[in-house]
Short mmCIF file of C-alpha atoms and ligand atoms in Angstrom, two decimals:
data_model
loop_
_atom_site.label_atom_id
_atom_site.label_comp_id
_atom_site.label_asym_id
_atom_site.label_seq_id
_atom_site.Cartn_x
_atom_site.Cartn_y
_atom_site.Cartn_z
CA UNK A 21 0.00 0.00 0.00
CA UNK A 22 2.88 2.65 -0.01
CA UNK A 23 2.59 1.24 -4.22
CA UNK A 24 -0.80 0.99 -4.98
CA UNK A 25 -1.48 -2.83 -5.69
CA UNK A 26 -4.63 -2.06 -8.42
CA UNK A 27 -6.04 -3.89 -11.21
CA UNK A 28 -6.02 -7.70 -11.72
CA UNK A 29 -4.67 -9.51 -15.31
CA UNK A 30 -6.56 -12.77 -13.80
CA UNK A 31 -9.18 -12.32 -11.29
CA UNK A 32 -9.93 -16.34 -10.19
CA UNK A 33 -5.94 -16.54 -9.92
CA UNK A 34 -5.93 -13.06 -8.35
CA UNK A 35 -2.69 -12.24 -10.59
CA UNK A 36 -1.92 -8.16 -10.65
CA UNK A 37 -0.95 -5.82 -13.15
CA UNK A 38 1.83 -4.23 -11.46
CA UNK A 39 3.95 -5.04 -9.09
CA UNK A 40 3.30 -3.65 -5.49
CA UNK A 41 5.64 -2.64 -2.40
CA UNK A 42 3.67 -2.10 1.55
CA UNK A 43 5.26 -1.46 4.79
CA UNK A 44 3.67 -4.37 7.36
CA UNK A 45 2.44 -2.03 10.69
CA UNK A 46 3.39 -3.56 14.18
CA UNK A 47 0.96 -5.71 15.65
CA UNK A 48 1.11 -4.16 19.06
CA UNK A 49 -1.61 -1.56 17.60
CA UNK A 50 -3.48 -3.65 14.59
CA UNK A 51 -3.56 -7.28 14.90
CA UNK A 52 -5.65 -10.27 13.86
CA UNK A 53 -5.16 -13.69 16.40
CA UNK A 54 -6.42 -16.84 14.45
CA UNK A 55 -6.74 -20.08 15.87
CA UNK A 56 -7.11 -23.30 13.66
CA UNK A 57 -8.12 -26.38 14.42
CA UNK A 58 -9.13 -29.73 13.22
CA UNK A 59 -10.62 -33.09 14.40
CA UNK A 60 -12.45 -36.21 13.06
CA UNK A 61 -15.51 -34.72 15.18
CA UNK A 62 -15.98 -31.85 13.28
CA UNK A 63 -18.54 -31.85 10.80
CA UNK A 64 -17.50 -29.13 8.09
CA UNK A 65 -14.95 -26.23 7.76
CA UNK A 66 -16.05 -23.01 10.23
CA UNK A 67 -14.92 -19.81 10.42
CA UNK A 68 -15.84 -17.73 14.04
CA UNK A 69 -14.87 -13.69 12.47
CA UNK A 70 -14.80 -10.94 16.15
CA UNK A 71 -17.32 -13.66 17.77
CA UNK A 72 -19.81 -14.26 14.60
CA UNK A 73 -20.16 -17.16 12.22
CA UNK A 74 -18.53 -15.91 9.01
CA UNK A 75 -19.15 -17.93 5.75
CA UNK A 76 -16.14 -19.56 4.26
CA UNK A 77 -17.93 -20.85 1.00
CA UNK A 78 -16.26 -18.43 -1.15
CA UNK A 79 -14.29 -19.57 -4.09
CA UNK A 80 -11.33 -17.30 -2.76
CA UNK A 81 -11.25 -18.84 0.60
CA UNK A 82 -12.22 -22.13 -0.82
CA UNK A 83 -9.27 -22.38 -3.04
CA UNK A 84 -6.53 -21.04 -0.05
CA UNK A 85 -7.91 -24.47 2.03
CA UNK A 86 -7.57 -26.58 -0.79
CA UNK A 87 -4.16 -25.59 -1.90
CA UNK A 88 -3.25 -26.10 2.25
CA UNK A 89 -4.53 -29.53 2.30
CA UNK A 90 -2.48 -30.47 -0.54
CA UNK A 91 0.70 -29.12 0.66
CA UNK A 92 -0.10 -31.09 3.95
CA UNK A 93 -1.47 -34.45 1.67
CA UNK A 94 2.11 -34.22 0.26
CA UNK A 95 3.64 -34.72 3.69
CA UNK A 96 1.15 -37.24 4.55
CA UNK A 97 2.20 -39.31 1.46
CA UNK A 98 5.40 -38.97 1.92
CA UNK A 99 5.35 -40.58 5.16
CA UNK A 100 2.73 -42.43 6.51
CA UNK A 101 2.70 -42.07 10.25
CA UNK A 102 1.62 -39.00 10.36
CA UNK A 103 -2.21 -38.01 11.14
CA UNK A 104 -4.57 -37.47 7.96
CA UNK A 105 -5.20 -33.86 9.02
CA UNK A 106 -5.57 -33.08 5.61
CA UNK A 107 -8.78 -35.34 5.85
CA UNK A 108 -10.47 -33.59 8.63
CA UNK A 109 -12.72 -30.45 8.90
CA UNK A 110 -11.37 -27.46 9.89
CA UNK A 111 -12.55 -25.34 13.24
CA UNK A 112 -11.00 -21.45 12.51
CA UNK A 113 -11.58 -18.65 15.45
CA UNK A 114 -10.31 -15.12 14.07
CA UNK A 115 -10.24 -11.68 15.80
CA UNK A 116 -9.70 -8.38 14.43
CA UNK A 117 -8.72 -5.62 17.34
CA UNK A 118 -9.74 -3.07 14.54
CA UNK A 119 -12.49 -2.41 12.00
CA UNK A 120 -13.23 -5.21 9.56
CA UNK A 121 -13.97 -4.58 5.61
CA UNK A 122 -12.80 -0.24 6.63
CA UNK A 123 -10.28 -0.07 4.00
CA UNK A 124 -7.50 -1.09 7.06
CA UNK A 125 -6.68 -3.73 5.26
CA UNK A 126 -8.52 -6.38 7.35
CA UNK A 127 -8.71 -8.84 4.33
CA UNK A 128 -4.92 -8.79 3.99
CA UNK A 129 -4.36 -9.25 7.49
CA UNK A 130 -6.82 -11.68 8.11
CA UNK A 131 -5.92 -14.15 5.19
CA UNK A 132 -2.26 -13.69 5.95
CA UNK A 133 -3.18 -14.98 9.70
CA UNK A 134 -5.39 -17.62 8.14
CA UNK A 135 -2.91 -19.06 6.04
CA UNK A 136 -0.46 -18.72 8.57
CA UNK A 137 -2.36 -21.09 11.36
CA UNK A 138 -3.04 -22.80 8.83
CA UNK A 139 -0.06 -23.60 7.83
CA UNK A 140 1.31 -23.82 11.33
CA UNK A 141 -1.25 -26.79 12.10
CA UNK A 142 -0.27 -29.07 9.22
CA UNK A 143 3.82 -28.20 10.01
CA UNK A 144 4.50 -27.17 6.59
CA UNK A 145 7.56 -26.70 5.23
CA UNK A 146 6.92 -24.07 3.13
CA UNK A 147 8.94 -20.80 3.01
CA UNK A 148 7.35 -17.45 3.36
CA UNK A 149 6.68 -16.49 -0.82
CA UNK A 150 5.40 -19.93 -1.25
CA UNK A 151 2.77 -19.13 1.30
CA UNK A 152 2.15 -15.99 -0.24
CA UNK A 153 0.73 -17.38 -3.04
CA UNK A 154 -1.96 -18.68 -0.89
CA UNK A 155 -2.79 -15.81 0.55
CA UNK A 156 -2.59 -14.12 -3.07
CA UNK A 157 -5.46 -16.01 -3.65
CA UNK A 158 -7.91 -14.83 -1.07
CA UNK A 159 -7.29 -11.61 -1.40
CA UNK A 160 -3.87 -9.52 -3.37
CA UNK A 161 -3.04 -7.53 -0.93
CA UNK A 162 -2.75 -10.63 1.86
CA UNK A 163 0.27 -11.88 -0.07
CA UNK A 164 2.39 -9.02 1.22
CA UNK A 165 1.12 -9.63 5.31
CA UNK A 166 3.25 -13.43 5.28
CA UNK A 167 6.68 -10.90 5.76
CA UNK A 168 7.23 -8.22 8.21
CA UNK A 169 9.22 -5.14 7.61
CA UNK A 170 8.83 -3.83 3.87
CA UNK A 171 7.41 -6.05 1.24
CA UNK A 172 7.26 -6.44 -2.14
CA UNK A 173 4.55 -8.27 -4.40
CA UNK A 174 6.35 -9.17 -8.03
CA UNK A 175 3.44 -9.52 -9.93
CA UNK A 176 5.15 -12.29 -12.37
CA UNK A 177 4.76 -13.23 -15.82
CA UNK A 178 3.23 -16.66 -15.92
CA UNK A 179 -0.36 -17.80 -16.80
CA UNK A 180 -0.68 -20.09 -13.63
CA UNK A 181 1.10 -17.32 -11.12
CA UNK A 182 3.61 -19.20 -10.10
CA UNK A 183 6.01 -16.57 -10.35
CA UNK A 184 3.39 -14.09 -8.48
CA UNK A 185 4.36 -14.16 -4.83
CA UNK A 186 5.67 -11.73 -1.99
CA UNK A 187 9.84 -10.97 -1.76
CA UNK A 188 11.03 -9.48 1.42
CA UNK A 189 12.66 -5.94 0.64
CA UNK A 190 14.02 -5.43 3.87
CA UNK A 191 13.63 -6.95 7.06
CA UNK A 192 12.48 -4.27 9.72
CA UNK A 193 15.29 -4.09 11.82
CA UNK A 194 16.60 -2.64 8.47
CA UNK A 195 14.78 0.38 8.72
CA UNK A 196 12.98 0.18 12.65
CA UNK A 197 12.52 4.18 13.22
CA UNK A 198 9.62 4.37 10.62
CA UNK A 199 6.38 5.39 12.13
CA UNK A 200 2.90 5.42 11.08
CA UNK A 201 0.01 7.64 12.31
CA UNK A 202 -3.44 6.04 10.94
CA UNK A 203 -6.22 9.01 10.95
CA UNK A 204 -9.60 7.19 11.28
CA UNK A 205 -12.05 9.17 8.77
CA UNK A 206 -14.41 6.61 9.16
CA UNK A 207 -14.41 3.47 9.76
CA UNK A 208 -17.59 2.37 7.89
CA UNK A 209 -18.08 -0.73 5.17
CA UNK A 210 -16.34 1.16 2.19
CA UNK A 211 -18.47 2.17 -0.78
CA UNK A 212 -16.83 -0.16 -3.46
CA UNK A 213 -15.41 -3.15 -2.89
CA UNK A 214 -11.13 -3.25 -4.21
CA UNK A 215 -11.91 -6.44 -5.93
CA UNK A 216 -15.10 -4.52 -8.19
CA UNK A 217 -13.51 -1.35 -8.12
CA UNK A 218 -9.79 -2.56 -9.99
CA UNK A 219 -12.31 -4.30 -12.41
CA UNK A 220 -13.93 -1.08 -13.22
CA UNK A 221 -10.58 1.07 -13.57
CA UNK A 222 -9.29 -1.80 -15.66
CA UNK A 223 -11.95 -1.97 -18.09
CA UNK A 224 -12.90 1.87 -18.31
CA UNK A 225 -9.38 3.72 -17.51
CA UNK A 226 -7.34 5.41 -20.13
CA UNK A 227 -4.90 6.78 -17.04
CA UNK A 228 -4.83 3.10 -15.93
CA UNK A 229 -3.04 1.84 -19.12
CA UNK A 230 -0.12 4.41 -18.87
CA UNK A 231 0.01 3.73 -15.12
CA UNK A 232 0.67 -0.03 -15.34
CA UNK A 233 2.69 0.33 -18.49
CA UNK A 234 5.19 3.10 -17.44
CA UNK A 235 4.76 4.85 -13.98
CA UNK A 236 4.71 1.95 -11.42
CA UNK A 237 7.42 -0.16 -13.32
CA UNK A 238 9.64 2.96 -12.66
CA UNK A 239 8.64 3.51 -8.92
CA UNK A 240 8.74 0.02 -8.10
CA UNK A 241 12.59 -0.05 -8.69
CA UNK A 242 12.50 3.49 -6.84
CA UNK A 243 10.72 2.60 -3.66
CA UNK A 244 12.98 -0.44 -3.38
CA UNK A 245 16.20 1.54 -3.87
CA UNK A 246 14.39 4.68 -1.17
CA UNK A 247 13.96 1.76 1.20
CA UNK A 248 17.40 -0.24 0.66
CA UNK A 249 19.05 3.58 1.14
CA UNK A 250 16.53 4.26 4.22
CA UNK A 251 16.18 7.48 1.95
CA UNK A 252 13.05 8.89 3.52
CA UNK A 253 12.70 11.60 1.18
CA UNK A 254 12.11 9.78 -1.60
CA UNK A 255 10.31 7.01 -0.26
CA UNK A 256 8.02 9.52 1.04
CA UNK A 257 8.05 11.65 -2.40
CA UNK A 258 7.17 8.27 -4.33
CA UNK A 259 4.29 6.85 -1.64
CA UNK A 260 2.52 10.31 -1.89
CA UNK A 261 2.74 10.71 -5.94
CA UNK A 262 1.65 6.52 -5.85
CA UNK A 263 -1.57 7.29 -3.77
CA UNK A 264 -2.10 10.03 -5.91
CA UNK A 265 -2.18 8.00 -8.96
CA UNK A 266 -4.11 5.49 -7.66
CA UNK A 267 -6.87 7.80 -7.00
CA UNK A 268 -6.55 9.60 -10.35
CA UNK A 269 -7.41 6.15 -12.30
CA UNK A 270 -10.26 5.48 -9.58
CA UNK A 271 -11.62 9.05 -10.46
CA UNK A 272 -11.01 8.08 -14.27
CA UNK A 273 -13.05 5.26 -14.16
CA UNK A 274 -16.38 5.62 -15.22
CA UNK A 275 -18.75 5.47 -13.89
CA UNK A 276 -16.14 7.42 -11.48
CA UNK A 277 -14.91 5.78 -7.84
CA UNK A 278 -14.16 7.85 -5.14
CA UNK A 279 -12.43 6.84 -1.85
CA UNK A 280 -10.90 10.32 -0.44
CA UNK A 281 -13.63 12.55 0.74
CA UNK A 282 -13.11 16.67 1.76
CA UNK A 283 -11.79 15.45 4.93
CA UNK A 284 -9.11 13.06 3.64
CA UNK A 285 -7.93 15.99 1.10
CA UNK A 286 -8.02 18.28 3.93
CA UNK A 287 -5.16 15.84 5.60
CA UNK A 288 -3.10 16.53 2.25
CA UNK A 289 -3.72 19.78 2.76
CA UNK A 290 -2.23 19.86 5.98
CA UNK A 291 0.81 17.15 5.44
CA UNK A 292 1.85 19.45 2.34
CA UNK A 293 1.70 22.32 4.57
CA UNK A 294 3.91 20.88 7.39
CA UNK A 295 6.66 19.28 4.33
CA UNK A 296 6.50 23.34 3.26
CA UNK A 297 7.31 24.55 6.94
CA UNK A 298 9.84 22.22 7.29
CA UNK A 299 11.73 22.52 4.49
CA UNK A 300 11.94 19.09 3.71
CA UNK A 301 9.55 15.60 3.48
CA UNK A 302 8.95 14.77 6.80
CA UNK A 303 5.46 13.65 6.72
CA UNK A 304 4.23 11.12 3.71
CA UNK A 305 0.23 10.50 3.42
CA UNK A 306 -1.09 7.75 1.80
CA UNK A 307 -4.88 6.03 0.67
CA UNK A 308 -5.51 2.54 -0.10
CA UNK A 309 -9.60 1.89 -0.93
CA UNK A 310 -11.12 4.40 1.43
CA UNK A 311 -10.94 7.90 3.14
CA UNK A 312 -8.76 7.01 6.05
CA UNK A 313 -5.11 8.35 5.61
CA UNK A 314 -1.80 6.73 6.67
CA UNK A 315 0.82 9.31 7.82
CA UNK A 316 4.35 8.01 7.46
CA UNK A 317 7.42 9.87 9.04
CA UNK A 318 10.75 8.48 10.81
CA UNK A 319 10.67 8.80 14.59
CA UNK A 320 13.41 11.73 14.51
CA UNK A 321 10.90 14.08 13.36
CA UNK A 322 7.84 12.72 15.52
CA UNK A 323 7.63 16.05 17.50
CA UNK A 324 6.65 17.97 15.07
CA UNK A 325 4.99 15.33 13.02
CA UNK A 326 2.74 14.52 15.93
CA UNK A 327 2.54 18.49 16.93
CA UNK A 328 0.73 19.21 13.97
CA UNK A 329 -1.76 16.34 13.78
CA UNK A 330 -2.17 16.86 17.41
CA UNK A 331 -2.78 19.96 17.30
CA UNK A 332 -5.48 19.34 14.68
CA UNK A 333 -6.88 16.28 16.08
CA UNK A 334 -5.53 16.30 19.44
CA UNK A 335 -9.34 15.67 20.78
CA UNK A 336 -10.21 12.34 19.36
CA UNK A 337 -9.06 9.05 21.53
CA UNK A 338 -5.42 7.84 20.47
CA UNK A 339 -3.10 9.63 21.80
CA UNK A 340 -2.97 7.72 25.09
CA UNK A 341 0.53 6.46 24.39
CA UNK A 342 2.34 9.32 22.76
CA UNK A 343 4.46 12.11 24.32
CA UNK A 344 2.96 14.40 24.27
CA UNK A 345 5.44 17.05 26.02
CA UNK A 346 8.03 16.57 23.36
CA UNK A 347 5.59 18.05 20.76
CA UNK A 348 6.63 21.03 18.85
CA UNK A 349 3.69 22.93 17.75
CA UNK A 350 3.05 24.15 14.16
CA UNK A 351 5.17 26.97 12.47
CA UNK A 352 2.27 28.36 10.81
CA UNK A 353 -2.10 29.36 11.89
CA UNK A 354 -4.05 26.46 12.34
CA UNK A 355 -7.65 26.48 12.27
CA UNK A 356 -9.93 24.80 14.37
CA UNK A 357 -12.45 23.60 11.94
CA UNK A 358 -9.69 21.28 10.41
CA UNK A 359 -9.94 18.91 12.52
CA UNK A 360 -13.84 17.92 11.78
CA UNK A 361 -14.14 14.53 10.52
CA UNK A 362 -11.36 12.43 12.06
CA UNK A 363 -12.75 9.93 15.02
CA UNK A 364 -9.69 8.78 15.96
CA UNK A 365 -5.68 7.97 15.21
CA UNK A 366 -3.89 5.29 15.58
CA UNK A 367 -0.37 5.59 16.17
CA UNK A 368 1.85 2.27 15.77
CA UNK A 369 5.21 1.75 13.60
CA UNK A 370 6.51 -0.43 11.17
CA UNK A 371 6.41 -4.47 12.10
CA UNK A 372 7.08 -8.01 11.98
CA UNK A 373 5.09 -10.51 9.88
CA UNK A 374 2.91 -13.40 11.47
CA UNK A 375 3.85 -14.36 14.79
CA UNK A 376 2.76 -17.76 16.84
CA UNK A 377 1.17 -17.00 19.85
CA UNK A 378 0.30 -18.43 23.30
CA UNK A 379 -3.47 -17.09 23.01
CA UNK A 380 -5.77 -19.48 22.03
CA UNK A 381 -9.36 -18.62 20.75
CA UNK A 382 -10.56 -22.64 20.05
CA UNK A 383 -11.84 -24.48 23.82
CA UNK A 384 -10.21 -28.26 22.53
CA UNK A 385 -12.44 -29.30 24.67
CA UNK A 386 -15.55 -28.35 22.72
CA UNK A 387 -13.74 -27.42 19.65
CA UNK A 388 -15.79 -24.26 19.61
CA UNK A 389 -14.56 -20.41 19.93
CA UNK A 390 -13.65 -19.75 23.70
N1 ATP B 637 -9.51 -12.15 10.65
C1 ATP B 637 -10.04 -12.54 9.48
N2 ATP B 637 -10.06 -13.85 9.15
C2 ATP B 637 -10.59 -14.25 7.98
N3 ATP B 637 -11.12 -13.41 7.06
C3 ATP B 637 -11.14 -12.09 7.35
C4 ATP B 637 -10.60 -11.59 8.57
N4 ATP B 637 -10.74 -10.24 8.59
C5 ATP B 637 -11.35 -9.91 7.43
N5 ATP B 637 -11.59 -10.99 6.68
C6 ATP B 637 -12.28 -11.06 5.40
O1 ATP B 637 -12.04 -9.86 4.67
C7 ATP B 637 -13.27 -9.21 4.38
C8 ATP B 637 -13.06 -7.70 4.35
O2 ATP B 637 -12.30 -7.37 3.22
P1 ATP B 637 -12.46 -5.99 2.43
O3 ATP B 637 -11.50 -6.00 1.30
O4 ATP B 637 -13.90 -5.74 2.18
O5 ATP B 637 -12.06 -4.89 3.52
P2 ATP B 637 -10.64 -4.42 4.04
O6 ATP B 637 -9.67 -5.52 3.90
O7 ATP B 637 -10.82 -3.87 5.41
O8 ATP B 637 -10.27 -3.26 3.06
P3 ATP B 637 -8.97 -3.11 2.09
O9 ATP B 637 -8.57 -4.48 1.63
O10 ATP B 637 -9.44 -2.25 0.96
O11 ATP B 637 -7.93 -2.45 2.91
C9 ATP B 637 -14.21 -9.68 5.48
O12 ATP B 637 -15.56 -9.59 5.09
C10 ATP B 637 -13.77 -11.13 5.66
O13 ATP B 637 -14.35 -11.96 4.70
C1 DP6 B 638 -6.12 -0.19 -2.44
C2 DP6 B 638 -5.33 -1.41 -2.04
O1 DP6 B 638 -5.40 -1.54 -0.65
C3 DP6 B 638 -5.92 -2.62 -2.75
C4 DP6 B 638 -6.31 -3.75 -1.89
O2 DP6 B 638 -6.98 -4.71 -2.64
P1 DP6 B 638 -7.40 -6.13 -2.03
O3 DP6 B 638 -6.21 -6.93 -1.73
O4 DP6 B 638 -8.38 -5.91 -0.93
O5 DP6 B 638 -8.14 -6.73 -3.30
P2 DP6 B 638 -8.46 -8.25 -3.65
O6 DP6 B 638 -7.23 -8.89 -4.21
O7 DP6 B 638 -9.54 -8.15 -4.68
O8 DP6 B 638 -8.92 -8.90 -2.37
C5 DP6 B 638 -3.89 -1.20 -2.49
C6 DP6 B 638 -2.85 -2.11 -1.91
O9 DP6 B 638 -3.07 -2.74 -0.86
O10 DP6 B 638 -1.75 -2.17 -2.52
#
């Protein structure tokens, strides 16, 4: 999501056209816990979603459990002692600690911790980008969430997508001091769907073409160079101008698709206004499918990063865990009414990929969510 993953060459295979780079966000502030389970009891595959029954009888999801079970069928071949997991049904208990379908991204962090459990349950051997290409399949932008740090998609060449998987860039310790400030403009169901929306802009774009053809080739190679260099300038220059373009071939499409509202371009606005002040990039804003911004800046210049937007937003919940003593208030006349419209932030940092953990949300007792 810092390059816009947008527009599919093969939508049952879920195979881009461009290549895509995201930074994976610390789960200490977003996080999804999945449990998975499975027994000879169990009558047929269930997914519990934030305490709910949530179907799992879509083709997407349907397709990342087959391709699991026949990884783990391998190993059961392949030596016969061990139990025919890949036989049983399949008990799933997920929890988002954040909005779910918002444009935060909940697919891709909810597949990634799918596949992951998954994965985990039938010990397989697997590397990371193999993975991936499970998680490619329920949703694109899940591919990304199997590495922490910074991540690149390659969208590949090949018909069957073998070649269409998720590279780690750098590993976070690489580049820790990057920050994130997540500026809730709403955290309703989004208007359009990614997966309808890329169709549209890929069928109805003229922009589109040039974008995939020319622009995000060049910014691809870019990005990964800006974050290889930790050159925050122009990793910053290059998210902003890719969020940009994304929402120029959404506006392009017709009929046209809009996902920033007033209040999101009031928050470019403002982040243009503090880079002015300061000289320099020290704030980067970007959009994925929705009007909620993500802020990036490196911790060095968080005081006056987080002066500004607290200074604008400072009375929505959030803050809680910054400092807010070190802030360094704006250079320039801010005005109250700016900060209408946000209903809270969420501060948290770049991150490490899927993690096991000692939480359990399955009773094995019951087999049922806790
Ligand atoms: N923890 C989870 N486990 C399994 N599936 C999940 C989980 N969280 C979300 N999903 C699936 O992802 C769907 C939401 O995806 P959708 O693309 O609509 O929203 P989003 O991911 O929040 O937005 P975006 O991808 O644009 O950032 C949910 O309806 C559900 O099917
Ligand atoms: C705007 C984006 O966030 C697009 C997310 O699209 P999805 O991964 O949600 O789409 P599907 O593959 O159809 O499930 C940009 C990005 O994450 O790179």
């Amino acid at each position: 999501m810092t390059l816009k993953y947008w527009g599919k060459r093969d939508k049952d295979l879920n195979l881009p056209t461009n290549s895509s780079i995201s930074v994976t966000l610390s789960q200490k502030d977003l996080r999804t816990l999945t449990t998975a389970s499975c027994s000879e009891s169990f009558e047929k595959d269930s997914l519990w979603l934030n305490g709910e029954s949530h179907s799992l009888d879509t083709p997407r999801t349907q397709q990342c459990l087959k391709d699991l079970r026949q990884y783990r069928k391998e190993l059961e071949t392949a030596d016969s002692s061990l139990p025919k997991l890949s036989e049983m049904k399949l008990h799933i208990v997920s929890e988002n600690n954040f909005p779910t379908a918002a444009g935060l991204a909940s697919s891709a962090a909810g597949f990634a911790a799918l596949i992951s459990a998954i994965a985990r349950l039938y010990e397989l051997p697997q590397s990371a980008s193999d993975l991936s290409k499970i998680a490619r399949k329920g949703s694109g932008s899940a591919c990304r969430s199997l590495f922490g740090g910074y991540v690149a998609w390659e969208m590949g060449e090949l018909a069957d997508g073998h070649d269409s998987k998720a590279v780690e860039v750098a590993p976070r310790s690489h580049w820790p001091d990057m920050k994130a400030c997540i500026l809730v403009v709403s955290d309703d169901k989004k208007d359009v769907p990614s997966t309808s929306g890329m169709q549209l802009t890929v069928k109805t774009s003229s922009l589109f073409q040039h974008r995939v053809d020319k622009v995000v080739p060049e910014r691809f190679e870019q990005m990964k160079k800006s974050i290889r260099d930790t050159d925050f300038q122009t990793f910053a220059e290059l998210t902003m101008k890719d969020s940009n373009s994304f929402h120029a071939t959404c506006l392009d499409s017709y009929p046209p698709i809009f996902y920033l509202n007033d209040v999101s371009k009031r928050i470019i606005k403002l982040i243009n206004l503090l880079n002015e002040s300061a000289g320099e990039i020290i704030a980067a804003y970007t959009y994925d499918a929705g009007p909620n911004a993500v802020i990036y800046y490196e911790e060095k210049n968080e005081a006056k990063v987080l002066g500004l937007l607290h200074a604008v937003f400072g009375s929505v919940d959030g803050w809680s865990k910054a400092d807010s003593t070190s802030f360094i208030a704006p250079s320039f006349e801010v005005e109250a009414s700016w900060g209408a419209g946000v209903s809270r932030v969420i501060l948290t940092e770049v991150g490490e990929g899927p993690q096991d953990s000692q939480e359990v949300l399955i009773n094995t007792d019951t087999g049922l969510p806790k």
